[in-house]
């Protein structure tokens, strides 16, 4: 596991599960939050109050070798957080020589019209954020979770809706997928869905390199 991991958007409920997974490995974490700090108390977790739309992410990123972008904007800040903020974080990661950048996007970001007018602006912001990250000289990974719920994780997913995946997925399973992507290089330069399915999460992540070699490159 990496020496130090930066989580931007650590007040996100998915981040709570992710922090728990990372602490089992003894990982040091810098947890940036805008409003609500993560509830986990550990000497390995440094909590930093910050706003990616206003602050300089270089101040958080320096000294980290993995950045995980879990921040998400409300309806009035979607582009500022999901696109511009993600782009700022990716630039900071590139400037600081970060080994890996993981962006948690959204199911349907490949086609902003896929969920109808209500979600178009949200998916467009996510899509633009993805493209901004891909332009950086980074080992990036882009996850597109489906409809998140708080059910206990089952330890399995599908990485595409084409695999008969169910769009409803546990936050805990998404967090475990992120944790696996940190340590498995099979996820490098991959864009993939994270939806409910029957493939054990470590195997699903490991299979990403096979899909990439075959030219699919995930769903991106």
mmCIF file of C-alpha atoms in Angstrom:
data_model
loop_
_atom_site.group_PDB
_atom_site.id
_atom_site.type_symbol
_atom_site.label_atom_id
_atom_site.label_comp_id
_atom_site.label_asym_id
_atom_site.label_seq_id
_atom_site.Cartn_x
_atom_site.Cartn_y
_atom_site.Cartn_z
ATOM 1 C CA UNK A 1 0.000 0.000 0.000
ATOM 2 C CA UNK A 2 1.128 3.584 -0.585
ATOM 3 C CA UNK A 3 2.999 5.671 2.010
ATOM 4 C CA UNK A 4 0.495 8.529 2.082
ATOM 5 C CA UNK A 5 -2.862 8.916 0.385
ATOM 6 C CA UNK A 6 -4.776 12.148 -0.102
ATOM 7 C CA UNK A 7 -8.569 11.920 -0.156
ATOM 8 C CA UNK A 8 -10.311 15.044 -1.444
ATOM 9 C CA UNK A 9 -13.938 14.891 -0.387
ATOM 10 C CA UNK A 10 -13.352 12.853 2.761
ATOM 11 C CA UNK A 11 -16.686 13.936 4.224
ATOM 12 C CA UNK A 12 -18.338 11.797 1.554
ATOM 13 C CA UNK A 13 -19.991 8.689 3.094
ATOM 14 C CA UNK A 14 -18.059 6.455 0.684
ATOM 15 C CA UNK A 15 -14.833 7.928 2.058
ATOM 16 C CA UNK A 16 -15.637 6.600 5.546
ATOM 17 C CA UNK A 17 -15.550 3.036 4.202
ATOM 18 C CA UNK A 18 -12.428 3.767 2.168
ATOM 19 C CA UNK A 19 -10.584 5.157 5.177
ATOM 20 C CA UNK A 20 -11.474 2.023 7.133
ATOM 21 C CA UNK A 21 -10.055 -0.187 4.372
ATOM 22 C CA UNK A 22 -6.849 1.858 4.155
ATOM 23 C CA UNK A 23 -6.256 1.929 7.890
ATOM 24 C CA UNK A 24 -6.218 -1.869 7.995
ATOM 25 C CA UNK A 25 -3.082 -1.597 5.829
ATOM 26 C CA UNK A 26 -1.523 1.013 8.106
ATOM 27 C CA UNK A 27 -1.735 3.722 5.446
ATOM 28 C CA UNK A 28 -1.254 7.380 6.360
ATOM 29 C CA UNK A 29 -4.118 9.505 5.067
ATOM 30 C CA UNK A 30 -4.617 13.214 4.504
ATOM 31 C CA UNK A 31 -8.397 13.678 4.577
ATOM 32 C CA UNK A 32 -9.614 16.958 3.064
ATOM 33 C CA UNK A 33 -13.204 17.925 3.811
ATOM 34 C CA UNK A 34 -15.290 21.019 3.086
ATOM 35 C CA UNK A 35 -18.053 20.834 5.716
ATOM 36 C CA UNK A 36 -18.132 17.604 7.702
ATOM 37 C CA UNK A 37 -14.877 15.894 8.713
ATOM 38 C CA UNK A 38 -14.629 12.110 8.549
ATOM 39 C CA UNK A 39 -15.669 10.518 11.828
ATOM 40 C CA UNK A 40 -12.717 8.122 11.973
ATOM 41 C CA UNK A 41 -10.218 8.932 14.704
ATOM 42 C CA UNK A 42 -6.694 7.623 14.135
ATOM 43 C CA UNK A 43 -3.154 8.946 14.429
ATOM 44 C CA UNK A 44 -2.769 7.886 10.791
ATOM 45 C CA UNK A 45 -5.480 10.304 9.598
ATOM 46 C CA UNK A 46 -4.709 14.009 9.244
ATOM 47 C CA UNK A 47 -7.926 15.990 8.748
ATOM 48 C CA UNK A 48 -7.711 19.207 6.726
ATOM 49 C CA UNK A 49 -10.584 21.624 6.205
ATOM 50 C CA UNK A 50 -10.464 22.866 2.622
ATOM 51 C CA UNK A 51 -12.468 23.775 -0.448
ATOM 52 C CA UNK A 52 -11.129 22.622 -3.785
ATOM 53 C CA UNK A 53 -12.992 25.435 -5.547
ATOM 54 C CA UNK A 54 -11.122 28.087 -3.539
ATOM 55 C CA UNK A 55 -7.898 26.623 -2.168
ATOM 56 C CA UNK A 56 -4.662 25.519 -3.814
ATOM 57 C CA UNK A 57 -4.605 21.691 -3.865
ATOM 58 C CA UNK A 58 -0.790 21.736 -4.066
ATOM 59 C CA UNK A 59 -0.809 22.485 -0.348
ATOM 60 C CA UNK A 60 -2.519 19.143 0.331
ATOM 61 C CA UNK A 61 -0.906 17.094 -2.410
ATOM 62 C CA UNK A 62 2.776 17.653 -1.719
ATOM 63 C CA UNK A 63 4.250 14.521 -0.138
ATOM 64 C CA UNK A 64 1.397 12.215 -1.216
ATOM 65 C CA UNK A 65 1.835 9.485 -3.798
ATOM 66 C CA UNK A 66 -1.846 8.746 -4.453
ATOM 67 C CA UNK A 67 -4.723 11.232 -4.785
ATOM 68 C CA UNK A 68 -8.342 10.094 -4.618
ATOM 69 C CA UNK A 69 -10.942 12.615 -5.750
ATOM 70 C CA UNK A 70 -14.268 11.856 -4.061
ATOM 71 C CA UNK A 71 -15.587 15.417 -3.923
ATOM 72 C CA UNK A 72 -18.985 16.128 -5.421
ATOM 73 C CA UNK A 73 -20.848 19.386 -5.913
ATOM 74 C CA UNK A 74 -24.490 20.124 -5.248
ATOM 75 C CA UNK A 75 -26.750 21.331 -8.047
ATOM 76 C CA UNK A 76 -25.322 24.868 -7.956
ATOM 77 C CA UNK A 77 -21.661 23.796 -7.829
ATOM 78 C CA UNK A 78 -21.522 20.762 -10.095
ATOM 79 C CA UNK A 79 -19.148 22.199 -12.686
ATOM 80 C CA UNK A 80 -17.033 23.999 -10.070
ATOM 81 C CA UNK A 81 -16.418 20.795 -8.095
ATOM 82 C CA UNK A 82 -16.898 17.877 -10.491
ATOM 83 C CA UNK A 83 -15.031 19.475 -13.403
ATOM 84 C CA UNK A 84 -12.955 22.540 -12.485
ATOM 85 C CA UNK A 85 -12.071 21.257 -9.016
ATOM 86 C CA UNK A 86 -11.076 17.853 -10.374
ATOM 87 C CA UNK A 87 -8.926 19.550 -13.011
ATOM 88 C CA UNK A 88 -7.196 21.640 -10.328
ATOM 89 C CA UNK A 89 -6.533 18.547 -8.237
ATOM 90 C CA UNK A 90 -5.122 16.669 -11.239
ATOM 91 C CA UNK A 91 -2.830 19.583 -12.078
ATOM 92 C CA UNK A 92 -1.602 19.646 -8.480
ATOM 93 C CA UNK A 93 -0.997 15.896 -8.594
ATOM 94 C CA UNK A 94 1.024 16.268 -11.766
ATOM 95 C CA UNK A 95 3.027 19.163 -10.293
ATOM 96 C CA UNK A 96 3.807 17.184 -7.145
ATOM 97 C CA UNK A 97 4.817 13.970 -8.921
ATOM 98 C CA UNK A 98 1.937 11.890 -7.586
ATOM 99 C CA UNK A 99 2.117 8.236 -8.616
ATOM 100 C CA UNK A 100 -1.603 7.665 -9.121
ATOM 101 C CA UNK A 101 -4.784 9.743 -9.418
ATOM 102 C CA UNK A 102 -8.198 8.146 -8.910
ATOM 103 C CA UNK A 103 -11.299 10.085 -9.942
ATOM 104 C CA UNK A 104 -14.689 8.876 -8.747
ATOM 105 C CA UNK A 105 -17.058 9.973 -11.512
ATOM 106 C CA UNK A 106 -20.584 8.716 -12.226
ATOM 107 C CA UNK A 107 -22.359 6.058 -14.225
ATOM 108 C CA UNK A 108 -23.427 7.560 -17.555
ATOM 109 C CA UNK A 109 -20.672 10.182 -17.739
ATOM 110 C CA UNK A 110 -19.702 8.824 -21.172
ATOM 111 C CA UNK A 111 -23.060 10.164 -22.432
ATOM 112 C CA UNK A 112 -24.431 13.164 -20.483
ATOM 113 C CA UNK A 113 -27.850 12.630 -22.070
ATOM 114 C CA UNK A 114 -28.136 9.043 -20.840
ATOM 115 C CA UNK A 115 -30.135 9.842 -17.673
ATOM 116 C CA UNK A 116 -32.376 12.547 -19.130
ATOM 117 C CA UNK A 117 -32.480 16.311 -18.734
ATOM 118 C CA UNK A 118 -32.545 16.237 -14.937
ATOM 119 C CA UNK A 119 -29.034 14.820 -14.698
ATOM 120 C CA UNK A 120 -27.527 16.207 -17.901
ATOM 121 C CA UNK A 121 -25.577 19.081 -16.316
ATOM 122 C CA UNK A 122 -24.264 16.798 -13.588
ATOM 123 C CA UNK A 123 -23.062 14.156 -16.044
ATOM 124 C CA UNK A 124 -21.629 16.812 -18.345
ATOM 125 C CA UNK A 125 -19.565 18.195 -15.461
ATOM 126 C CA UNK A 126 -18.344 14.684 -14.659
ATOM 127 C CA UNK A 127 -17.546 13.997 -18.315
ATOM 128 C CA UNK A 128 -15.560 17.228 -18.614
ATOM 129 C CA UNK A 129 -13.745 16.419 -15.383
ATOM 130 C CA UNK A 130 -12.758 13.027 -16.777
ATOM 131 C CA UNK A 131 -11.370 14.575 -19.956
ATOM 132 C CA UNK A 132 -9.380 17.163 -18.002
ATOM 133 C CA UNK A 133 -7.770 14.423 -15.926
ATOM 134 C CA UNK A 134 -6.887 12.306 -18.958
ATOM 135 C CA UNK A 135 -4.902 15.211 -20.410
ATOM 136 C CA UNK A 136 -2.533 15.228 -17.449
ATOM 137 C CA UNK A 137 0.697 13.267 -17.286
ATOM 138 C CA UNK A 138 -0.649 10.954 -14.603
ATOM 139 C CA UNK A 139 -1.381 7.320 -13.943
ATOM 140 C CA UNK A 140 -5.110 7.937 -13.710
ATOM 141 C CA UNK A 141 -8.012 5.641 -12.961
ATOM 142 C CA UNK A 142 -11.635 6.699 -13.441
ATOM 143 C CA UNK A 143 -14.455 4.870 -11.660
ATOM 144 C CA UNK A 144 -18.095 5.431 -12.572
ATOM 145 C CA UNK A 145 -20.239 4.184 -9.678
ATOM 146 C CA UNK A 146 -23.926 3.611 -10.193
ATOM 147 C CA UNK A 147 -26.718 4.571 -7.798
ATOM 148 C CA UNK A 148 -25.143 4.468 -4.343
ATOM 149 C CA UNK A 149 -26.804 2.888 -1.335
ATOM 150 C CA UNK A 150 -25.779 2.248 2.264
ATOM 151 C CA UNK A 151 -26.323 -1.505 2.246
ATOM 152 C CA UNK A 152 -23.476 -3.666 3.542
ATOM 153 C CA UNK A 153 -20.969 -4.540 0.853
ATOM 154 C CA UNK A 154 -21.063 -7.979 -0.706
ATOM 155 C CA UNK A 155 -17.497 -7.951 -2.041
ATOM 156 C CA UNK A 156 -18.410 -8.292 -5.714
ATOM 157 C CA UNK A 157 -19.164 -5.898 -8.585
ATOM 158 C CA UNK A 158 -19.501 -5.647 -12.346
ATOM 159 C CA UNK A 159 -17.281 -3.196 -14.243
ATOM 160 C CA UNK A 160 -19.791 -2.649 -17.021
ATOM 161 C CA UNK A 161 -23.543 -2.575 -17.352
ATOM 162 C CA UNK A 162 -22.932 -4.844 -20.341
ATOM 163 C CA UNK A 163 -22.089 -7.582 -17.827
ATOM 164 C CA UNK A 164 -25.705 -7.662 -16.614
ATOM 165 C CA UNK A 165 -24.755 -5.310 -13.810
ATOM 166 C CA UNK A 166 -27.303 -3.718 -11.504
ATOM 167 C CA UNK A 167 -26.838 0.076 -11.276
ATOM 168 C CA UNK A 168 -27.618 0.014 -7.547
ATOM 169 C CA UNK A 169 -24.330 -0.498 -5.697
ATOM 170 C CA UNK A 170 -23.158 -0.364 -2.104
ATOM 171 C CA UNK A 171 -20.861 2.490 -1.050
ATOM 172 C CA UNK A 172 -18.798 -0.093 0.807
ATOM 173 C CA UNK A 173 -18.226 -2.063 -2.406
ATOM 174 C CA UNK A 174 -17.246 1.133 -4.238
ATOM 175 C CA UNK A 175 -14.765 1.920 -1.462
ATOM 176 C CA UNK A 176 -13.253 -1.552 -1.661
ATOM 177 C CA UNK A 177 -12.918 -1.149 -5.434
ATOM 178 C CA UNK A 178 -11.023 2.114 -4.937
ATOM 179 C CA UNK A 179 -8.751 0.423 -2.397
ATOM 180 C CA UNK A 180 -8.004 -2.387 -4.844
ATOM 181 C CA UNK A 181 -7.332 0.104 -7.645
ATOM 182 C CA UNK A 182 -4.694 1.798 -5.504
ATOM 183 C CA UNK A 183 -2.542 -1.317 -5.279
ATOM 184 C CA UNK A 184 -3.352 -3.057 -8.578
ATOM 185 C CA UNK A 185 -1.740 -1.474 -11.646
ATOM 186 C CA UNK A 186 -4.335 -3.250 -13.800
ATOM 187 C CA UNK A 187 -6.536 -0.214 -13.209
ATOM 188 C CA UNK A 188 -3.994 2.267 -14.596
ATOM 189 C CA UNK A 189 -5.381 4.326 -17.503
ATOM 190 C CA UNK A 190 -8.728 2.546 -17.194
ATOM 191 C CA UNK A 191 -12.264 3.960 -17.106
ATOM 192 C CA UNK A 192 -14.896 1.578 -15.825
ATOM 193 C CA UNK A 193 -18.318 1.305 -14.211
ATOM 194 C CA UNK A 194 -18.744 0.124 -10.638
ATOM 195 C CA UNK A 195 -22.158 -1.476 -10.334
ATOM 196 C CA UNK A 196 -23.573 -4.451 -8.467
ATOM 197 C CA UNK A 197 -22.425 -7.720 -9.976
ATOM 198 C CA UNK A 198 -21.021 -11.161 -9.264
ATOM 199 C CA UNK A 199 -17.269 -10.798 -9.842
ATOM 200 C CA UNK A 200 -15.150 -10.617 -6.668
ATOM 201 C CA UNK A 201 -13.772 -7.087 -6.454
ATOM 202 C CA UNK A 202 -10.025 -7.945 -6.567
ATOM 203 C CA UNK A 203 -10.628 -10.112 -9.640
ATOM 204 C CA UNK A 204 -12.796 -7.475 -11.310
ATOM 205 C CA UNK A 205 -9.993 -4.909 -10.923
ATOM 206 C CA UNK A 206 -7.333 -7.391 -12.043
ATOM 207 C CA UNK A 207 -9.321 -8.116 -15.198
ATOM 208 C CA UNK A 208 -9.216 -4.452 -16.227
ATOM 209 C CA UNK A 209 -5.762 -4.860 -17.763
ATOM 210 C CA UNK A 210 -7.095 -7.690 -19.933
ATOM 211 C CA UNK A 211 -9.954 -5.509 -21.148
ATOM 212 C CA UNK A 212 -7.562 -2.633 -21.808
ATOM 213 C CA UNK A 213 -5.196 -4.840 -23.812
ATOM 214 C CA UNK A 214 -8.142 -5.953 -25.920
ATOM 215 C CA UNK A 215 -8.779 -2.333 -26.824
ATOM 216 C CA UNK A 216 -11.910 -1.660 -24.819
ATOM 217 C CA UNK A 217 -10.271 0.724 -22.349
ATOM 218 C CA UNK A 218 -13.294 0.352 -20.104
ATOM 219 C CA UNK A 219 -16.219 2.571 -21.004
ATOM 220 C CA UNK A 220 -14.273 5.693 -21.834
#
